[in-house]
């Protein structure tokens, strides 16, 4: 019996060794084949077999990759999976129907209402300013998509941000081993035994649960006759006839819309406040415009009708999305669907090409004093083109479809904040830009102080914004 056990052990070891040897041989042969067929950019030195997998940090990737780019060149090689196809086009089309420029008239009443609520919250609960930004941006898009508002105690609001916070880091290079070894995803073994799927599956299930809950809530309101018309009521009504999407696909359409319309605005406002606290010189010029339009004695709040008379505020919107990239410092990786060539390099289908938003935004070759928050840089003939002069909304076919809605959110919030409040650094905790801010929904990213500009401005907020801040999420 002991002899047989020894034989079995030797056979197992031999089999394992054969598998490892075969895999290493395949990696080497495949690498040689690809190098002969294609011309890759120069590689950053890494470890045998695993390459750069364990070199890239999970946080602050933008500055890290910027330094690598300065040392080795701007183009890198990396493998990851992110297909483009019919499902992406279908969802993009639906998002365009909700978020395109022609829909701004639908958003403006909600942006007006929620920005008033934001001003009131900054006045009465200034210590929760960072939470108020999240509530503002989420409530605008929730109103349009689901016909409901949100407040600080809304569990749906908290759950949405929690899923976003978990999801974004998981899309970054190095978050999963299949980023470096895509073939692992095709190994014919039970999915539950594939450890690289565990975290992704958990995020997927939790996200689906949150948005299924929103759909269930909407349908209960419909049956009770209390649901307001919104995008999802129209989609569900259409789907009752056409059957183009499953219920889970409808839930993820809602996921996409809410993520596109909330998190980026929240993070951008965090950046605006940081930039204002650190580089306040632009505020005087912006307030000169605001005081001329709305009155030096806090006569009224700025509105969307004032947009043409407030060029400095419009420029601050563009500077905000340029100055500090939101969500993903290095862009979201996307795979080539076919062989392609760029600047003399030949790249195979499946290669993921991403761009370092952080490096571009902080390049002295692109911008004068790139670390400075300086809206004046956008006071030019392209001021009306919200996506021109920066890559804050992405590029190409995947450019943010809701850029005009996002710009509207930022314009009305920044205009009213700058008009009504002084924003100051906490002397004991100065804001710095030596690394990206930890942009999470429930943690204060830095210390700032909001103070009404004057007693007249305080009264203006109480007079015009108090009612907007009375939010009943059950209504």
mmCIF file of N, CA and C in Angstrom, residues 76-82 173-174 177-183 333-336 349-353:
data_model
loop_
_atom_site.group_PDB
_atom_site.id
_atom_site.type_symbol
_atom_site.label_atom_id
_atom_site.label_comp_id
_atom_site.label_asym_id
_atom_site.label_seq_id
_atom_site.Cartn_x
_atom_site.Cartn_y
_atom_site.Cartn_z
ATOM 1 N N UNK A 76 2.730 51.993 -23.366
ATOM 2 C CA UNK A 76 3.045 50.755 -22.655
ATOM 3 C C UNK A 76 2.222 49.614 -23.222
ATOM 4 N N UNK A 77 2.616 48.381 -22.935
ATOM 5 C CA UNK A 77 1.880 47.191 -23.350
ATOM 6 C C UNK A 77 1.253 46.523 -22.139
ATOM 7 N N UNK A 78 -0.017 46.158 -22.255
ATOM 8 C CA UNK A 78 -0.682 45.453 -21.158
ATOM 9 C C UNK A 78 -1.910 44.749 -21.717
ATOM 10 N N UNK A 79 -2.281 43.575 -21.162
ATOM 11 C CA UNK A 79 -3.394 42.794 -21.669
ATOM 12 C C UNK A 79 -4.546 42.792 -20.667
ATOM 13 N N UNK A 80 -5.730 43.005 -21.144
ATOM 14 C CA UNK A 80 -6.935 42.946 -20.320
ATOM 15 C C UNK A 80 -8.105 42.716 -21.262
ATOM 16 N N UNK A 81 -9.255 42.350 -20.763
ATOM 17 C CA UNK A 81 -10.413 42.059 -21.610
ATOM 18 C C UNK A 81 -11.504 43.102 -21.392
ATOM 19 N N UNK A 82 -11.971 43.735 -22.489
ATOM 20 C CA UNK A 82 -13.073 44.686 -22.417
ATOM 21 C C UNK A 82 -13.697 44.798 -23.807
ATOM 22 N N UNK A 173 -5.849 48.486 -13.662
ATOM 23 C CA UNK A 173 -4.821 47.487 -13.963
ATOM 24 C C UNK A 173 -4.267 46.856 -12.699
ATOM 25 N N UNK A 174 -4.174 45.533 -12.704
ATOM 26 C CA UNK A 174 -3.610 44.818 -11.567
ATOM 27 C C UNK A 174 -4.625 44.383 -10.540
ATOM 28 N N UNK A 177 -5.886 38.970 -11.546
ATOM 29 C CA UNK A 177 -4.790 38.270 -12.218
ATOM 30 C C UNK A 177 -5.082 38.047 -13.696
ATOM 31 N N UNK A 178 -6.373 38.014 -14.084
ATOM 32 C CA UNK A 178 -6.687 37.804 -15.499
ATOM 33 C C UNK A 178 -6.362 39.034 -16.334
ATOM 34 N N UNK A 179 -6.074 40.169 -15.697
ATOM 35 C CA UNK A 179 -5.572 41.314 -16.453
ATOM 36 C C UNK A 179 -4.255 40.957 -17.130
ATOM 37 N N UNK A 180 -3.422 40.213 -16.425
ATOM 38 C CA UNK A 180 -2.107 39.844 -16.947
ATOM 39 C C UNK A 180 -2.137 38.525 -17.700
ATOM 40 N N UNK A 181 -3.043 37.627 -17.305
ATOM 41 C CA UNK A 181 -3.119 36.301 -17.938
ATOM 42 C C UNK A 181 -4.556 36.029 -18.372
ATOM 43 N N UNK A 182 -4.988 36.653 -19.482
ATOM 44 C CA UNK A 182 -6.383 36.528 -19.917
ATOM 45 C C UNK A 182 -6.819 35.088 -20.171
ATOM 46 N N UNK A 183 -5.875 34.210 -20.537
ATOM 47 C CA UNK A 183 -6.253 32.833 -20.858
ATOM 48 C C UNK A 183 -6.855 32.113 -19.649
ATOM 49 N N UNK A 333 -9.529 50.987 -19.228
ATOM 50 C CA UNK A 333 -8.902 50.230 -20.315
ATOM 51 C C UNK A 333 -9.934 49.648 -21.279
ATOM 52 N N UNK A 334 -9.599 49.654 -22.574
ATOM 53 C CA UNK A 334 -10.462 49.057 -23.595
ATOM 54 C C UNK A 334 -9.607 48.240 -24.557
ATOM 55 N N UNK A 335 -10.133 47.077 -24.977
ATOM 56 C CA UNK A 335 -9.369 46.171 -25.825
ATOM 57 C C UNK A 335 -9.582 46.479 -27.303
ATOM 58 N N UNK A 336 -8.514 46.307 -28.092
ATOM 59 C CA UNK A 336 -8.638 46.406 -29.541
ATOM 60 C C UNK A 336 -9.464 45.226 -30.055
ATOM 61 N N UNK A 349 -5.023 42.310 -31.933
ATOM 62 C CA UNK A 349 -6.358 42.340 -31.342
ATOM 63 C C UNK A 349 -6.289 41.777 -29.926
ATOM 64 N N UNK A 350 -7.034 42.388 -29.026
ATOM 65 C CA UNK A 350 -7.000 41.960 -27.632
ATOM 66 C C UNK A 350 -6.111 42.830 -26.771
ATOM 67 N N UNK A 351 -5.178 43.577 -27.410
ATOM 68 C CA UNK A 351 -4.337 44.500 -26.647
ATOM 69 C C UNK A 351 -5.213 45.604 -26.062
ATOM 70 N N UNK A 352 -4.987 45.910 -24.813
ATOM 71 C CA UNK A 352 -5.747 46.987 -24.193
ATOM 72 C C UNK A 352 -4.958 48.281 -24.269
ATOM 73 N N UNK A 353 -5.613 49.290 -24.787
ATOM 74 C CA UNK A 353 -5.008 50.619 -24.880
ATOM 75 C C UNK A 353 -5.756 51.538 -23.919
#
